[in-house]
Short mmCIF file of C-alpha atoms in Angstrom, two decimals:
data_model
loop_
_atom_site.label_atom_id
_atom_site.label_comp_id
_atom_site.label_asym_id
_atom_site.label_seq_id
_atom_site.Cartn_x
_atom_site.Cartn_y
_atom_site.Cartn_z
CA MET A 1 -105.08 22.21 -27.99
CA PRO A 2 -101.50 22.32 -29.16
CA ILE A 3 -99.07 19.87 -29.46
CA ASN A 4 -96.20 20.83 -26.87
CA TYR A 5 -92.39 19.15 -26.88
CA GLN A 6 -89.05 20.29 -25.72
CA LEU A 7 -85.95 21.22 -27.98
CA PRO A 8 -82.88 20.73 -26.78
CA THR A 9 -80.16 23.09 -26.89
CA GLU A 10 -76.37 23.54 -26.15
CA ASN A 11 -76.54 23.03 -23.04
CA GLN A 12 -79.13 22.29 -19.91
CA THR A 13 -82.18 24.39 -21.18
CA GLN A 14 -84.69 22.59 -23.71
CA LEU A 15 -87.26 25.14 -25.32
CA ALA A 16 -90.80 24.46 -24.62
CA VAL A 17 -92.17 24.88 -27.92
CA ALA A 18 -96.15 24.58 -28.70
CA TYR A 19 -97.40 24.28 -32.45
CA PHE A 20 -100.98 24.46 -33.61
CA PRO A 21 -101.81 21.97 -36.35
CA ALA A 22 -104.38 23.08 -39.14
CA ASP A 23 -106.28 21.00 -41.62
CA HIS A 24 -105.15 21.37 -44.76
CA PRO A 25 -102.20 23.26 -43.85
CA LYS A 26 -100.70 26.44 -46.58
CA GLY A 27 -98.09 27.85 -44.16
CA ILE A 28 -96.46 28.25 -40.85
CA VAL A 29 -96.42 31.19 -38.50
CA GLN A 30 -93.55 31.54 -35.94
CA LEU A 31 -94.21 33.81 -33.23
CA ILE A 32 -91.77 35.49 -30.80
CA HIS A 33 -93.40 36.60 -27.46
CA GLY A 34 -91.92 39.78 -26.20
CA ALA A 35 -90.42 40.44 -22.54
CA LEU A 36 -91.61 39.39 -19.03
CA GLU A 37 -94.38 37.15 -20.36
CA HIS A 38 -95.20 33.66 -21.77
CA LYS A 39 -95.96 31.59 -25.05
CA GLU A 40 -99.45 30.90 -23.35
CA ARG A 41 -100.75 34.32 -23.59
CA TYR A 42 -100.11 34.29 -27.43
CA TYR A 43 -102.24 30.94 -28.04
CA GLU A 44 -105.74 33.06 -29.01
CA PHE A 45 -104.40 34.00 -31.98
CA CYS A 46 -102.50 31.02 -32.76
CA ARG A 47 -105.71 28.70 -32.49
CA PHE A 48 -107.00 31.43 -35.07
CA LEU A 49 -104.52 31.39 -37.24
CA SER A 50 -104.61 27.68 -36.90
CA ASP A 51 -108.26 28.40 -37.60
CA HIS A 52 -107.27 29.83 -40.97
CA GLY A 53 -104.75 27.22 -42.21
CA TYR A 54 -101.75 28.08 -40.53
CA VAL A 55 -99.59 26.01 -38.39
CA ALA A 56 -98.63 27.90 -35.73
CA VAL A 57 -95.54 27.46 -33.70
CA ILE A 58 -94.37 29.80 -30.14
CA SER A 59 -91.46 28.92 -27.76
CA ASP A 60 -91.15 30.21 -24.55
CA ASN A 61 -87.83 32.57 -24.46
CA ARG A 62 -84.84 31.22 -22.91
CA GLY A 63 -85.57 31.96 -19.30
CA HIS A 64 -89.56 32.29 -19.46
CA GLY A 65 -92.28 29.97 -18.83
CA GLN A 66 -90.99 26.51 -19.03
CA SER A 67 -87.95 26.85 -21.13
CA VAL A 68 -85.63 27.25 -17.45
CA SER A 69 -83.13 25.04 -16.02
CA ASP A 70 -80.05 25.62 -14.10
CA ASP A 71 -78.32 27.24 -16.66
CA ASP A 72 -80.76 29.30 -17.43
CA PRO A 73 -82.75 30.42 -14.30
CA TRP A 74 -86.50 32.09 -14.73
CA GLY A 75 -86.34 35.66 -15.53
CA MET A 76 -82.28 35.16 -16.88
CA MET A 77 -81.74 36.73 -20.28
CA ARG A 78 -77.52 36.37 -20.50
CA SER A 79 -76.98 36.04 -24.37
CA LEU A 80 -78.92 37.68 -27.38
CA PRO A 81 -77.09 35.68 -29.77
CA GLN A 82 -78.28 32.56 -27.69
CA LEU A 83 -82.03 33.76 -27.89
CA ILE A 84 -81.32 34.41 -31.76
CA HIS A 85 -80.15 31.34 -32.57
CA ASP A 86 -82.54 29.59 -30.37
CA GLN A 87 -85.43 30.64 -33.00
CA LEU A 88 -83.35 29.72 -35.94
CA LEU A 89 -83.76 26.32 -33.32
CA VAL A 90 -87.37 26.63 -33.56
CA THR A 91 -87.78 27.51 -37.44
CA GLN A 92 -85.63 24.34 -37.98
CA SER A 93 -87.92 21.85 -36.45
CA ILE A 94 -90.68 22.82 -37.27
CA LYS A 95 -89.63 22.79 -40.75
CA ALA A 96 -88.79 19.16 -40.46
CA ARG A 97 -92.25 18.39 -39.65
CA TYR A 98 -93.66 20.65 -42.17
CA PRO A 99 -91.18 20.49 -45.02
CA ASN A 100 -92.92 22.28 -47.49
CA LEU A 101 -94.23 24.71 -45.73
CA PRO A 102 -93.25 28.72 -46.40
CA VAL A 103 -92.73 30.15 -42.84
CA SER A 104 -93.61 33.62 -42.07
CA LEU A 105 -91.94 34.72 -38.52
CA PHE A 106 -94.24 37.09 -36.47
CA GLY A 107 -92.74 38.86 -33.37
CA HIS A 108 -94.03 41.40 -30.50
CA SER A 109 -92.15 43.77 -28.42
CA PHE A 110 -88.93 42.23 -27.67
CA GLY A 111 -89.82 39.28 -29.56
CA SER A 112 -90.36 42.34 -32.60
CA ILE A 113 -86.37 42.79 -32.30
CA LEU A 114 -85.33 39.47 -31.87
CA ALA A 115 -87.47 39.15 -35.15
CA ARG A 116 -85.97 41.64 -36.69
CA LEU A 117 -82.43 40.43 -35.50
CA TYR A 118 -83.08 37.28 -36.63
CA LEU A 119 -82.66 38.29 -40.09
CA GLN A 120 -79.19 39.56 -39.67
CA HIS A 121 -78.23 36.19 -41.10
CA HIS A 122 -81.31 34.57 -41.81
CA ASP A 123 -84.37 36.40 -44.23
CA GLN A 124 -84.09 33.27 -46.57
CA GLU A 125 -85.68 31.20 -44.00
CA VAL A 126 -88.81 32.65 -44.01
CA ASN A 127 -91.33 34.84 -46.12
CA ALA A 128 -92.58 37.41 -45.13
CA VAL A 129 -92.08 39.31 -41.17
CA ALA A 130 -95.02 40.60 -39.01
CA LEU A 131 -93.96 43.03 -35.93
CA THR A 132 -96.75 44.26 -33.55
CA GLY A 133 -95.70 46.62 -30.43
CA THR A 134 -92.37 47.71 -32.35
CA THR A 135 -89.97 48.66 -30.61
CA ASN A 136 -87.97 51.66 -31.94
CA TYR A 137 -84.56 51.93 -31.34
CA ILE A 138 -83.79 54.47 -28.62
CA PRO A 139 -80.41 56.75 -28.95
CA VAL A 140 -79.56 56.76 -25.32
CA VAL A 141 -79.15 53.17 -25.19
CA PRO A 142 -75.59 53.10 -25.09
CA LEU A 143 -75.46 55.33 -22.15
CA GLY A 144 -78.23 52.34 -20.47
CA LEU A 145 -75.44 49.41 -21.67
CA PHE A 146 -72.61 51.54 -19.77
CA ILE A 147 -74.85 51.78 -16.70
CA GLY A 148 -75.28 48.54 -16.59
CA TRP A 149 -72.48 46.87 -16.84
CA VAL A 150 -70.83 49.30 -14.22
CA PHE A 151 -73.81 48.20 -12.01
CA LEU A 152 -73.17 44.59 -13.11
CA LYS A 153 -69.42 44.55 -11.98
CA CYS A 154 -70.56 45.26 -8.32
CA HIS A 155 -73.68 42.99 -8.07
CA SER A 156 -74.69 39.61 -9.05
CA GLU A 157 -76.34 38.90 -12.40
CA ASP A 158 -79.35 38.46 -10.31
CA ALA A 159 -79.32 41.70 -8.87
CA LYS A 160 -82.23 44.26 -9.59
CA TRP A 161 -82.32 47.68 -9.83
CA SER A 162 -85.54 49.04 -10.06
CA LEU A 163 -84.41 52.77 -11.51
CA LEU A 164 -83.36 50.84 -14.26
CA SER A 165 -86.36 49.18 -14.67
CA LYS A 166 -88.40 52.11 -14.70
CA ILE A 167 -86.09 53.75 -17.17
CA SER A 168 -86.34 51.03 -19.72
CA GLY A 169 -90.37 51.56 -19.67
CA LEU A 170 -91.15 48.59 -17.22
CA THR A 171 -91.94 50.31 -14.09
CA PRO A 172 -92.50 47.08 -11.70
CA GLY A 173 -95.94 47.16 -10.96
CA ASP A 174 -97.06 48.86 -13.39
CA HIS A 175 -98.97 47.24 -16.54
CA SER A 176 -101.37 50.44 -17.45
CA TRP A 177 -99.14 50.86 -20.46
CA LEU A 178 -100.03 47.41 -21.85
CA SER A 179 -103.75 47.91 -23.44
CA TYR A 180 -106.95 49.69 -22.84
CA ASN A 181 -108.70 46.41 -22.53
CA GLN A 182 -109.18 46.02 -18.51
CA ALA A 183 -109.56 42.11 -18.79
CA ASN A 184 -106.05 42.01 -19.99
CA ILE A 185 -104.07 44.00 -17.32
CA HIS A 186 -106.39 42.00 -14.57
CA ARG A 187 -105.08 39.14 -16.22
CA VAL A 188 -101.68 40.36 -16.56
CA SER A 189 -101.70 41.55 -12.66
CA THR A 190 -102.67 37.90 -11.61
CA ASP A 191 -100.39 35.54 -14.21
CA PRO A 192 -98.25 33.67 -11.97
CA LEU A 193 -95.93 32.81 -15.54
CA MET A 194 -95.82 36.89 -15.91
CA MET A 195 -92.36 38.65 -14.86
CA ASP A 196 -93.09 41.70 -12.79
CA GLU A 197 -89.28 42.51 -13.09
CA TYR A 198 -85.72 41.37 -14.89
CA PRO A 199 -82.25 41.22 -13.11
CA VAL A 200 -80.10 44.00 -14.48
CA LYS A 201 -78.39 41.36 -16.70
CA SER A 202 -81.74 40.71 -18.49
CA LEU A 203 -82.06 44.52 -18.75
CA VAL A 204 -78.61 44.82 -20.58
CA THR A 205 -79.71 41.91 -22.92
CA LEU A 206 -82.63 43.84 -23.76
CA TRP A 207 -81.04 47.09 -24.29
CA GLN A 208 -77.84 45.28 -26.24
CA GLY A 209 -80.65 44.16 -28.77
CA ASP A 210 -82.33 47.79 -29.34
CA TYR A 211 -78.69 48.83 -29.65
CA SER A 212 -78.15 46.17 -32.69
CA LEU A 213 -80.98 47.36 -34.43
CA LYS A 214 -78.89 50.07 -35.83
CA ARG A 215 -75.45 47.96 -36.74
CA LEU A 216 -76.67 47.94 -40.07
CA GLN A 217 -73.15 45.94 -41.14
CA LYS A 218 -74.77 42.92 -39.21
CA PHE A 219 -77.16 42.47 -41.55
CA ASP A 220 -76.55 40.29 -44.31
CA CYS A 221 -80.17 41.05 -46.41
CA HIS A 222 -79.75 38.05 -48.71
CA ASN A 223 -83.58 39.06 -49.54
CA PRO A 224 -84.43 42.80 -50.14
CA GLN A 225 -87.75 41.81 -51.34
CA LEU A 226 -88.95 40.25 -48.29
CA PRO A 227 -92.39 41.63 -46.93
CA ILE A 228 -92.01 43.45 -43.65
CA LEU A 229 -95.58 44.56 -41.89
CA SER A 230 -94.93 46.86 -38.73
CA LEU A 231 -98.55 47.37 -36.50
CA VAL A 232 -98.62 49.43 -33.78
CA GLY A 233 -101.55 51.00 -31.06
CA SER A 234 -101.85 54.70 -32.19
CA GLU A 235 -101.07 55.02 -27.92
CA ASP A 236 -97.81 52.56 -27.95
CA LYS A 237 -95.26 53.91 -25.93
CA PHE A 238 -92.51 52.14 -27.10
CA SER A 239 -92.86 52.46 -30.82
CA GLY A 240 -91.36 55.91 -30.65
CA GLY A 241 -94.60 57.64 -32.03
CA GLN A 242 -94.46 58.79 -35.43
CA LYS A 243 -90.63 59.47 -35.35
CA GLY A 244 -89.62 56.22 -33.73
CA LEU A 245 -91.73 54.61 -36.58
CA ALA A 246 -90.54 56.45 -39.30
CA ASP A 247 -87.08 55.96 -38.23
CA THR A 248 -87.67 51.97 -37.93
CA VAL A 249 -89.39 51.86 -41.39
CA ALA A 250 -86.06 54.43 -42.82
CA THR A 251 -83.76 51.55 -40.69
CA LEU A 252 -84.87 48.63 -42.93
CA HIS A 253 -84.75 50.34 -46.08
CA GLU A 254 -81.14 51.53 -45.36
CA ILE A 255 -80.66 47.99 -44.37
CA GLY A 256 -81.86 46.88 -47.69
CA TYR A 257 -85.31 46.10 -47.22
CA ARG A 258 -87.61 47.07 -49.81
CA ASN A 259 -91.05 46.17 -49.22
CA VAL A 260 -92.02 47.49 -45.56
CA VAL A 261 -95.43 48.66 -44.38
CA SER A 262 -96.08 50.31 -41.22
CA LEU A 263 -99.77 50.72 -39.96
CA GLN A 264 -101.19 52.14 -36.72
CA GLU A 265 -104.24 51.16 -34.81
CA PRO A 266 -106.23 53.70 -33.38
CA HIS A 267 -107.34 53.69 -29.93
CA MET A 268 -104.87 50.61 -28.69
CA LYS A 269 -101.88 51.07 -26.87
CA HIS A 270 -98.71 48.36 -26.91
CA GLU A 271 -100.30 44.67 -27.00
CA VAL A 272 -102.65 45.24 -29.90
CA LEU A 273 -103.21 41.37 -29.32
CA GLN A 274 -104.96 41.64 -26.13
CA GLU A 275 -107.54 44.76 -27.23
CA THR A 276 -111.10 44.29 -26.46
CA HIS A 277 -111.07 44.91 -30.68
CA ARG A 278 -108.11 42.32 -31.13
CA GLU A 279 -110.03 40.72 -34.07
CA VAL A 280 -109.47 43.57 -36.20
CA VAL A 281 -105.56 43.09 -35.48
CA PHE A 282 -105.78 39.23 -36.21
CA GLU A 283 -107.36 39.94 -39.42
CA ARG A 284 -105.17 42.54 -41.04
CA LEU A 285 -102.09 39.96 -39.65
CA LEU A 286 -103.95 36.75 -42.04
CA GLN A 287 -104.17 38.94 -44.75
CA PHE A 288 -101.06 39.73 -44.65
CA PHE A 289 -99.99 36.26 -44.05
CA ASP A 290 -102.40 35.48 -46.68
CA THR A 291 -100.58 37.30 -49.46
CA HIS A 292 -97.61 36.69 -48.76
CA GLN A 293 -96.96 33.29 -48.45
#
């Protein structure tokens, strides 16, 4: 069972954090979940990591799960820098509990964007980075940002616009792109902690994250030999296909990271940790963490 705690932030919101201890731990894996979801969806993988000697720690992103308050209502992501700083707080809190253990960072989907942006100024905090559902840079994002900003000049920050959600690839009510595993689709459809749609303000924050992937001058790159693994399903629409994956690797290389590996798992979609044969993915990630403690 996880150990739960609340992590104070600069406002009323306290981050809901859970960690899974390990017998004779050899390292820490810090996980960042994706869009519209919550930390409990990663508990199976966390237990797997714990069983194999890793302290697994995960938080609800601000505005998700139990990391909510009047300052950060459910579904609201007002600030990209705030989301990134929250993950630094999680790193610091788990290091305080386990000061002698190396930390590996894991991010899925929007979490993969947050993990990459975490590296802008904090790549020396971690020993390795693993990404799944790796989201590529989308060249039309600046146009989406402009439309979103215009919309918000005329509407409240909690207003939704399903057309923009659809353009983002997050069509309300459509979960077919997540996985081939229909049991996973059913769980997502009936999970009360899952969101079906973001307000436009949160979509703008998502797009700012994608846009920031290409702001290469913002990356300090203190640790150019940092091992980075991208592992996606071969039918993942958010990876951008072969062209998008190649661009992701090229961008990381251009920033200065030299130790980047990109893998694809056949017959898997976006949520590789939720597919029927997810144990293959679990083992690949474990091998990566074991190799780069």
